[in-house]
Each structure stands twice: as structure tokens, then as C-alpha cells.
Amino acid sequence: MKITLSWLKDHLDTTASLDTILETLTKIGLEVDAVKDLTQVLDPFKVAKITATTPHPEADRLKICQVDVGTGSPLQIVCGGPNARAGITVVLAPIGVTIPTNGLVIKESKIRGVESHGMLCSLDELGLGEGGGSIIELPEATPLGTPVADALHASDPVIEIGLTPNRGDCAGVRGIARDLAAAGLGTLKPLKPVKHTDVVSKPLVHLDAPEGACPQFGACLIRGVKNGPSPEWLRRKLESIGEKSISALVDVTNYFTFDQSRPLHVFDAAKLTGNLTVRLAKGGESFLALNKETYELTNQDVAIFDESGTAVSLGGIMGGLDSGVTQDTTDVLVECALFDPIGVALTGRHHGIHSDARYRFERGMDPASVVPGISQAVDLIQELCGGTPGPIQISGTEPQWRRSVTMRFARLKSLTGLDLSPTESADYLKGLGFVLTHDDVTLTAQVPSWRVDVNREEDLIEEVTRLYGLDRLPPVSLPRKEGGFGGAYSPFTLRSSKIRRTLAGRGMAEAITWSFLSSTDAERFGGGHADLKILNPISQDLSDLRPSILPNLLRAASRNRNHGVDRGALFEVGPIYRNLTPEGQIECVSAVRFGTNHADHWQKEHRNVTPYDVKADVVAVLDLCGLDTHNFQIIPGAPAWFHPGRSATIQQGPKTILGYFGELHPSILEALDLDGPVMGFEVFLSAMPARKPKAKKTFIAPTFQAVERDFAFLVAAQTPGDALVQAAAKTDPKLITDVTLFDVYAGKGIPEGFKSIALRVRIQPTTATLTDQDINALSEKIMTTITQKTGASLRA
Amino acid sequence: MHDLAHLKNQVTLEISQAETLEVLEELRINTLGKKGTITDLMKSLGSASPEERKEKGQEFNRAKDEITLALETRRAILQASALEARLAAERMDLSLPIIPEARGTIHPLTQTIEEVTSIFAQMGFVVAEGPDVESEYHNFTALNIPAEHPSRQMHDTFYMQPDADGQERVLRTHTSPVQIRAMKSMDLPLRILVPGRAFRSDYDMTHTPMFHQFEGLVIGEGIHMGHLKGCLMEFARAYFGVSDLPFRFRSSYFPFTEPSVEVDIGCTRQGGEFKIGAGDSWLEILGAGMVHPVVLENCGIDPEKYQGFAFGMGVERITMLKHGIGDLRSFFDADGRWLAHYGFRPLDIPSLLEGLSA
């Protein structure tokens, strides 16, 4: 929403400075997004007059101009402007001046051998509009020495306000002026009294839309108008806020749109067939709009039709192309109506039409604005274009908008902490146009028609506090919470935090990647289901909710490799999505390791990362989840994105899958353009309950000497080594405190298809020192159990 | 006893000249050993008279003691120089590089989330969470954002398939729906903080389709706007580590709060350098307000009894401001070089030991 200072002053009688106005606007919720004040930028430029020109001897298109800047001695300036000629008043950029649009600094120069002492400017160069290559021609009477900003009517600061969606009334300059006046920055000027007051309730337009869609429609036929360019003041006003001046009739409607947030429309009455009807469109009807686009209307769209059945306007959004006014229009039908904000929003969104009218209707139109709006418009059209207006004919009725809202002063205080006097509170509201009665306890406010956003006590409280100024609100510390020594994190959140910091401690870099990915990547990693597709994705690369974090990390690894990083480890703790229910969102930790385990080193040779590297990460993660090797199983194999022989599934019991780890499948790496080998893991944290902190048991140092026994077994090559460890440990869990697998060997001396595995078993007696006999018996038992469970045989 | 004195002098001389421990041991055996020279002389005492034996015996013992002392002294010297020689031989060049260990890092957004959480934890907030895929009800309707309200369009919503009952589902456009979930499920009074992902269909220099937000919600009896200001002012000053940080409330509009405010902190851009703190300029950091009574009613809370405030801020934004990070999109690139530069060490855990205002 753009306004200019002078336009604001049409409505606001104020002596406040621009800075005070800007500060106040922002303070009261009309945030100033930008201010354009050209006065300073244009200050070094001068108004000058060309006194004589001669052709340039070397260039047909250049002229040598003698330019008078009021100093007595004319400057010689070489100019390429086709309109440069003696007698015209121009804008001069003297030596040393910087051209705002291109940063060019004007210097003494020779152009094709002729000295030039400055430059004559075009509108384009000053950033003020399109001059088509011609230099600026100021009105002849402009005195030399006039500030250029004034001469160009560019001295008016333009203020851009980021309007919040609740303030439809401030989508016009007058509403903003009213707010500023209420905030103490002057007084709101009264509107000019209307002249054309011939209002009749004889409808000119037939309303056939559903109840509430178009409650009131004002129309006025003015015959014998003469359309043409707008007068200077109106053209300038519109241009100053970046709008194009089109013709007097159209400009009048735009003027009221921006001045009072009251959109209007003008039809060329000669192009309408018969009377108009406002109704819902039928399927199959189409509408050719002013923007030259054709829209297929739906049976939800409220449009205006003439008797030929042509849609001539889309209610509250845009007029039609064919029924619009032109320079030749003589009879004009002025429209000023109310349309339902929701209907306008729906239709506008459905067709993707953004217009100044829609912007205002959506935010809520003053329900009492039809008669004053059309009356003012008719007056102005008559003033600019002449013609004879018929009566203003009103269809429908003004909706019931009168209501009063009560505010308790005690509530104002309890909600805001502000202790304002009833009088002060009342004054703010009066300034906004509320009609009040109040005592010391409550205040009852009749809400003005334009404040469609005020409906309850809190709305009034907001009005009072914003005008009082929230910057004056005293801050108060929150009272201390009783027993507030608990942690802020839930056990789950805390666990995720510890996992992040543990993995970072293991040399990995935490990444945060998109929750989405391409459907191709999703399909590669077990996703791509229809329900996980975003209905309106922002791009093909970000179309599906991720079934796994791995593809995003692998893509990142690939980018890192392309940057010349030849080793790395990335992890992410975050959501993956199995379905759209809250339970379908799984907290997951995933990681990739790629390249070598460390850089070249004089002492220790580096090697490629292996699945055991990520297994170590997984064990660290599971440890933070309260699980040690007794609480989960490592089952060979993992989903298809892993190397089938170098991956495993971490399982708890036959059904609960805690995660996967291993080497990524070479064909996946190829598809993702990543050099292998690459290791990865994913652990589904949501699958594990958060660990409850347990009180520690009393420590008792072992009284008896522990003993260790080594065993070497011959076992089939495909038997998991861990099976032997587990079998040994379970032989006598009370006595056996540790089983270490310390050697694996296959090759010379071992039969084909077998491997040798060596275990060290630590036996910790608890009640008495074990005799040789006891130990031998236990050893026998260990060997038997292992043989029974794994088919291994003791090596001779 | 001339022989003894002579022998002793000769032996001690030899001991003092012994160059190795082996030579020294040989000398010991040759003098004090079973067949050593001193031992031989002592044996000759057997034939002497008792008086003579007593007198000479003492002389022998003294000589023997002196030789033993000389041997030990010399042994200590030789051992020390042998150790020195060994140590000299064992010298290592410790300037050589260690086996390189990768330095792991914590993402700056994680760090911000934990810093912010710690500051609000000080004020009694606990963390609450909610799903990324939300019903339209939680994301909009319950928050007093009706279907065709223009503010819904400011959200650029990502839509998912509706649920079995035809209820629209969206990727949450803010963390605010967790307000609704918390108010419906938690006991009052409550103070919660909701860090999490949010999604909007917008991708340019200053917007990414996924970003992080913090939602704060305090509901209780007598909680007013002054508390909101105090709470956020304390937060901003602690987070940015500027104890006199200029701080202001500006009136604004959000459908789910009333009155609503936007919060600015002071900054300066003098000389082309940006700095948070007292200065000539303001910078918006978050939006907040008193929870709208309609929202309280939607959650079954009596607005005449309970009231409170809510606030929401962008995690990326305050991270960029604090650490001078220029490009929003770089947060999600997982560029190892960027992570190494902006990342935090694993043990940089915000705590009261170190202080929450970094």
C-alpha cells in the first residue's frame, strides 16, 4: 500500500515532520516498509534553459547546446536528445553529479572532439519514468533555480506501508490519516460535501446472487460525458504511487480506490445490452477481463451480466474488456457495490487474479460506503468530464452493521498490564470514530461502519493499546515457576540431542536437509507412495516426503566430493515419513561415511571406510538408547539400497527393526553419481522407548580372582561370528562376564568353506574361587554349547 | 699391612677408572669375590695371633667397606650414564603430525535451538512437539484463521492428501499448531517452547521451502502483555549477549493473538558494518501477542479465567543475525566446508556453567 505525504495531507491536518509520521505509522501497526524521498537525490541537479543549439560537426545525432543555468555564462553541453532545441527548459546534471540510476559521475569531457560541461537528463536517467530517450522538457515558465524535485513534482515522499490483512479501512489514504489523527498527529479533515444527492431506491441493476454475495449495488448513468486525459493533479497523484493514468473516467475510479479504499467501476453504457444482473455464473460461461485474459467461470463466481448474457464484470475483482470505457465513451454507467469478502477471495484465488479491488474487498469493505462512494465519484466525473447524471439508483440494502462492543477497564488492565484512565482510553477510541458512553468500570462503543474488524472486547483493547503505544508498556519478568528445576527436554528430545553430540564427537558433521526429495530418490529408498506426495510441490526435486534421510545425505556427499572433499562423515537426526499420521513421522538418525578413514599419514596407512566403522557409530547410538549387544541382534542383509553381503539389520526380537547399516549398494551410488565405497546407517529412534534414568546399585568389588580361557573353533564360513560369542556368553551368564572374539582366520591350514574363530572368555567367580575342576567343567560346557548352537568344532 | 693399603689404593683407582658396568663387576669379583685379592689376603689372617687378628680384621673390614662404597658409587655413575645413553638413543621427533582425527560439528541451527531452549528453560518453559503433517484444523482453523481469510494466503501452504474424513492436511506452515495440541492436552498453567520444522512454498534468497521456527506459549492466571515484553526482552538480551540491547514492541496483526505485536531489536549499519546493539536502526526478530480468546475457547479454556501469550520466531533468522551468516539456503546444503566453518564443537552445550548469553 503506497501513499504520498501530500496525499496524506489531503486528509490529515498536521504539522508533524515526515520522520514523526513514519515513526508513528510503524508504532501503531501500519508498518512502514519503505520510504522514497527524492528531494535529496535530486538536489545537485539544476533547472536550466537551452539558449542556442548548433549541429555537431562530427555526428548527425548530436547537438552542441548553449545552456543557461542562471550564472550569466552559458555552459556548452553536447546532447544526443532528439528534442534538444533552443528555448526549452531542461534538467542539467552539472560536473561532479552522480546519476542515480547508473552511478555515472559527470565529468568534463570531449564528445567527438567537442567539449561538454555537463549532461542534460532524461526521465529514465533520474529513475522517474519513461522518457523514450528524450531529455526532460520542463514547463517553459519554470524559473531557473527551482529545486529539480519541485519542478518535476517528485518532492513528494512516497511511503510504502505493509498493511496487515485486518485493516481494510487503511487500504485507503483516508483510513491511514484517521489512524494518525487518533494517535495524536493532527486532525482528520472533513470530506467535501457531495453535490449529487439524488439517490433513489429504484434498482437499475437486478440482484439475483445468493444472500450476502452482493447485498447492495449502486449505479448511476451519466450521459454526455467527454472522456480524455485526466487533469494534471489526478494524473500526478496516481503516478506518484506507481499507478498508470489511463483516462479521466478510469482514473476517477482508481482515485477513490486508493483515497478511500472504495473500488468503483465504470462501464461504457453504449456497450451494455439492456439492464444488468448480478448472479452466480453458470458452468460454461466465460469472461473476458480488462487484463485481456479470458476466464472460464464456475458456478461459485459472482459476476455481472447484461441482457445479452455477457459477463461484463467479475464482482469485486475486475471489469470486462469489451464493456470498458474508451476515449469515445459518452454515456457512462458508474458502479459502486458491496461483495462478500469470502466470495471475492475464493473467486480471485481460483482464477489467480490479483487486483486492487480484490485486495480491498477481501480485507472487508465499509458496508456503508456505497452511497457516499458513488456520490463522490459522480461529482468528480461531472467535474472532469461533464455530462448529466441520472439519479443514483440503489439495488438491495445496506447490510446491518451497527453494533456496540463493551470493554471493561479491569480487563484492559489484566490483559495488558496497563493502567490507563477511562478518559484516555475513551479518547483513543473517539479519535478512530467510535461513538462512546463510559463510566469508571466499562465503556460501550458503537463501532464505525468501516471497522469491520472490531467485534469484541479484545479488539477494543488492542485499539487502545496500539494508540497508547506498546513501546511504553513496562516489561515485567515472568514469576518464577514453582519447582522449576526439571529439564526442558522430554527424554526423547534429550536422547536426540545426546545422539547428535555423540556422533559429532565421533568426527561426524551434523547436517540438516530438506524433509522432501524427488520421487525418483524416494522410490530408490522405499518411498514414493501416493500419500507422501505433496499435492503442490515447489519443484520436481522436492516433491515427496522423505522415506529415509540417506538419499539426502548421499546427494550431499556427492556435492562434497564434487567440491574436492575426498573423505567425510555426515549425519542428520530428523524426521522420516511412512504415512501422514502423526505416528507415521519417525524420528531417525542417519549417517554416511565416505572416502578414507583419515588423510595420508607417515605412520599409519589410511584405508577406505568399512561397514565396521558405521557399526561402531550404530553401537554408540544404541548405547545412548540404553541398549547393549545383549538387547539387539545383528541379522545379515538390509533393504535393497544396501550391499547385500555387507549390510545388516538391527533387530529386537523377530519383528522390531531398529535400523540398518552397511555399505551402500554400488548401483545406488552410481545412480546418485557418487564414487564408492560409501557406508551408511539409519536407526529409527521412535522404535525405542526413551531410557529412564535408573538409580545405580551399590558397587561391590569382586572378591575372587577372575580367570580367562581361550578357545579356537573351526566353523562354516557363513556362520556369523557373533553366534559363537552369544553362545559362549549364554552358557553361564552368572559366571561369564565377557567374551572377546580376538581372531578370525581363513586360508592356509583351514579347510575350504571354513574359518577359524578364537574367543577369550572371562570367568568371574562370585561366591568362591573356582577349582581347576570347576573351570574345566565350565570350559567343557562352553565348548558343547557352541558346538550345539553353531556347528563349530574345537580346533585341535 | 703395607700390602693391604697398597692393594686398596690400587683397586679404588681401578674402580674409578672402570668404563663399563661389566669391567666394574669384574673388578668386584677380582677383589671381593671368593678368589679375589682382598679375600685372599683375609684368608692369610688365619695364622695370625688373636690380638693381631682382631686388629687386622678391623683394617680388612674398613678396606672392604671402602672398596664396596667405591664400587657402588662408580656403579651409580655408570648406570646413570648408561640410562642417559639409552634415552638419547630413544629420542623421537614429536613435531611429526598425529594421525588426523576428523573434527565433528554440530549444525548452527541445532546450536541455536539449544541455546534458545536453555534461556527459556531458565524461565520455566518445557519443550513440546507436534507433527510436521498437520490437519488444516490445527494449522489454521483452530488458530482463528478462517478458510478464506487473506492471511491464509500469506502462508503459501503445501497441501497433502486429505485424511479419510476429508479433512485437509498440510505441511505445517508454522509451529503454532502445537499451541492447540498443548492447550488441549496439557494441564494449566503451562509454559512451552516448540522448536521445529515448518514449510512454505517459497524459494528465493530470503525464503526456503523448509525452515525452523520456535513457538512459545504461556497460559496461566494473570499473565499479561507486560510479562510477554519482559520475557522476550530477557530472551533477546541473553541470546544476543547484549545486556542493554534496545528492544521495542510494535503493534501488528496475527489472527491467533490480540493484541498482537512485532518485536524489533536495535542494530547499527554504520560504515557498512552490521552490528546488533544500540544504534540507529531497528531489526524485526519475531511476532507475538496475547492468545486470542477464540483460540482459547477452541481449546476448551475459559478466557475469563486463563489468559496468556504466544510468540513465534525464525530460527534461521536469529542464527544468521548472531553469527553473520549471509545465505539462508546454505543452512540446508550440507557443504562440509560450511559446516566446518559455522558448526559448533560437540561439547559446546549451552549451560549455566558457561552462561546462556554467549
XYZ file of N, CA and C in Angstrom, chain A residues 503 508-518 521-522 525 546-563 565 567-576 588-595 614 617 641-642 660 664 668-669 672-675 678-683, chain B residues 105 107 197 210 331-336 339:
243
model
N 27.658 -38.284 18.045
C 28.139 -38.526 16.680
C 29.111 -37.420 16.265
N 31.834 -36.736 13.119
C 30.881 -36.546 12.024
C 30.320 -35.122 12.068
N 29.950 -34.620 10.902
C 29.377 -33.270 10.818
C 27.866 -33.378 10.734
N 27.194 -32.617 11.591
C 25.733 -32.650 11.544
C 25.226 -31.849 10.357
N 24.307 -32.444 9.617
C 23.668 -31.751 8.501
C 22.187 -31.615 8.820
N 21.540 -30.647 8.181
C 20.080 -30.565 8.217
C 19.640 -30.448 6.767
N 18.872 -31.407 6.295
C 18.473 -31.404 4.887
C 16.951 -31.366 4.795
N 16.461 -31.140 3.578
C 15.012 -30.996 3.360
C 14.238 -32.220 3.858
N 13.037 -31.974 4.290
C 12.123 -33.076 4.616
C 11.596 -33.729 3.348
N 11.898 -33.124 2.193
C 11.400 -33.701 0.954
C 12.532 -34.053 0.003
N 12.191 -34.775 -1.040
C 13.153 -35.163 -2.063
C 12.383 -35.462 -3.347
N 13.108 -35.840 -4.400
C 12.441 -36.149 -5.670
C 11.758 -37.504 -5.559
N 14.261 -40.377 -6.065
C 15.045 -40.724 -4.881
C 14.165 -41.423 -3.840
N 12.943 -40.954 -3.713
C 12.032 -41.582 -2.750
C 11.838 -43.054 -3.110
N 14.557 -45.475 -2.213
C 14.739 -45.760 -0.793
C 13.414 -46.145 -0.121
N 10.216 -37.475 2.613
C 11.318 -38.431 2.539
C 11.027 -39.703 3.329
N 11.267 -40.870 2.718
C 11.104 -42.135 3.430
C 12.376 -42.481 4.202
N 13.446 -41.747 3.946
C 14.743 -42.027 4.542
C 15.562 -40.748 4.412
N 16.481 -40.550 5.356
C 17.351 -39.369 5.248
C 18.538 -39.685 4.345
N 18.817 -40.998 4.159
C 20.025 -41.391 3.424
C 20.164 -40.743 2.046
N 19.106 -40.735 1.218
C 19.325 -40.147 -0.112
C 19.765 -38.685 -0.038
N 19.220 -37.916 0.894
C 19.641 -36.520 1.015
C 21.105 -36.423 1.437
N 21.516 -37.314 2.348
C 22.905 -37.282 2.805
C 23.848 -37.737 1.687
N 23.397 -38.734 0.903
C 24.231 -39.221 -0.196
C 24.383 -38.140 -1.266
N 23.278 -37.422 -1.545
C 23.358 -36.295 -2.500
C 24.356 -35.263 -1.975
N 24.275 -35.009 -0.668
C 25.197 -34.034 -0.071
C 26.636 -34.534 -0.182
N 26.844 -35.841 0.066
C 28.189 -36.411 -0.035
C 28.705 -36.231 -1.460
N 27.811 -36.442 -2.429
C 28.202 -36.300 -3.823
C 28.613 -34.847 -4.121
N 27.832 -33.896 -3.614
C 28.200 -32.478 -3.815
C 29.544 -32.176 -3.159
N 29.734 -32.742 -1.963
C 31.005 -32.514 -1.277
C 32.177 -33.088 -2.065
N 31.962 -34.280 -2.618
C 33.022 -34.877 -3.442
C 33.331 -33.990 -4.629
N 32.272 -33.420 -5.223
C 32.492 -32.547 -6.371
C 33.259 -31.284 -5.991
N 33.198 -30.920 -4.711
C 33.994 -29.773 -4.245
C 35.427 -30.181 -3.953
N 36.280 -32.641 -1.805
C 36.439 -33.212 -0.466
C 36.476 -34.733 -0.637
N 37.036 -37.199 1.699
C 36.545 -38.066 2.768
C 35.597 -37.243 3.624
N 34.701 -37.927 4.303
C 33.785 -37.161 5.127
C 32.790 -38.051 5.826
N 32.116 -37.472 6.775
C 31.085 -38.182 7.513
C 30.006 -37.175 7.860
N 28.789 -37.440 7.388
C 27.665 -36.532 7.624
C 26.568 -37.296 8.345
N 25.903 -36.644 9.279
C 24.747 -37.286 9.888
C 23.616 -36.279 10.048
N 22.435 -36.805 10.212
C 21.276 -35.946 10.484
C 20.356 -36.686 11.435
N 19.843 -35.972 12.404
C 18.793 -36.517 13.267
C 17.532 -35.738 12.920
N 16.533 -36.430 12.417
C 15.334 -35.717 11.996
C 14.252 -36.675 11.565
N 13.165 -36.100 11.029
C 12.018 -36.948 10.715
C 12.143 -37.671 9.375
N 11.576 -38.880 9.332
C 11.239 -39.510 8.062
C 9.742 -39.805 8.129
N 14.513 -40.252 13.229
C 15.502 -41.171 12.668
C 16.875 -40.515 12.763
N 17.903 -41.327 12.982
C 19.259 -40.805 12.839
C 19.915 -41.573 11.697
N 20.454 -40.838 10.750
C 21.111 -41.450 9.600
C 22.460 -40.807 9.408
N 23.356 -41.588 8.794
C 24.684 -41.034 8.552
C 25.315 -41.704 7.357
N 26.246 -41.017 6.746
C 27.087 -41.635 5.720
C 28.543 -41.331 6.044
N 29.373 -42.330 5.731
C 30.826 -42.110 5.782
C 31.367 -42.461 4.419
N 32.202 -41.603 3.852
C 32.736 -41.894 2.532
C 34.232 -41.571 2.483
N 34.907 -42.199 1.505
C 36.338 -41.960 1.327
C 37.156 -42.778 2.303
N 30.788 -47.826 10.489
C 29.431 -47.356 10.809
C 28.781 -48.244 11.861
N 29.441 -46.602 14.980
C 28.534 -45.462 15.196
C 27.181 -45.952 15.723
N 18.798 -50.848 -0.908
C 19.770 -49.791 -1.159
C 21.126 -50.067 -0.513
N 21.210 -51.218 0.201
C 22.496 -51.615 0.780
C 23.126 -52.751 -0.031
N 19.327 -50.144 10.139
C 20.177 -50.852 9.184
C 21.534 -50.180 9.139
N 26.684 -49.008 1.066
C 25.599 -48.700 0.147
C 25.790 -49.488 -1.146
N 23.127 -47.949 -6.437
C 22.559 -46.727 -5.847
C 23.571 -45.584 -5.966
N 24.831 -45.911 -5.642
C 25.865 -44.878 -5.709
C 26.029 -44.375 -7.130
N 23.306 -42.036 -7.977
C 23.425 -40.745 -7.317
C 24.749 -40.063 -7.656
N 25.486 -40.665 -8.616
C 26.712 -40.062 -9.106
C 27.731 -39.864 -7.980
N 27.969 -40.935 -7.254
C 28.852 -40.853 -6.090
C 29.851 -42.005 -6.155
N 31.142 -41.678 -6.032
C 32.172 -42.716 -6.033
C 32.159 -43.474 -4.722
N 30.812 -46.262 -0.038
C 30.192 -45.359 0.927
C 29.453 -46.214 1.947
N 29.646 -45.905 3.208
C 28.963 -46.630 4.279
C 27.821 -45.759 4.819
N 26.820 -46.415 5.341
C 25.722 -45.620 5.889
C 24.956 -46.387 6.943
N 24.178 -45.645 7.720
C 23.263 -46.323 8.645
C 22.020 -45.481 8.863
N 20.994 -46.141 9.287
C 19.796 -45.438 9.750
C 19.267 -46.186 10.958
N 18.963 -45.432 12.004
C 18.407 -46.022 13.223
C 17.105 -45.287 13.525
N 31.081 -31.752 14.002
C 30.473 -30.459 14.309
C 28.973 -30.595 14.509
N 25.414 -28.634 13.913
C 24.850 -27.643 12.984
C 24.453 -26.369 13.732
N 10.425 -27.911 12.532
C 10.406 -27.581 11.109
C 9.075 -26.952 10.726
N 11.589 -25.163 3.426
C 11.581 -25.685 4.791
C 12.419 -24.740 5.638
N 22.161 -23.169 4.902
C 21.864 -23.998 6.073
C 21.556 -25.439 5.680
N 21.002 -25.613 4.477
C 20.476 -26.932 4.107
C 21.308 -27.612 3.019
N 22.480 -27.055 2.718
C 23.331 -27.589 1.657
C 24.210 -28.748 2.114
N 24.424 -28.880 3.419
C 25.332 -29.894 3.966
C 26.699 -29.835 3.293
N 27.183 -28.629 3.042
C 28.518 -28.440 2.482
C 29.522 -28.574 3.633
N 30.378 -29.585 3.539
C 31.309 -29.877 4.620
C 32.158 -28.672 5.007
N 29.930 -26.367 7.020
C 29.654 -26.949 8.344
C 30.876 -26.824 9.245
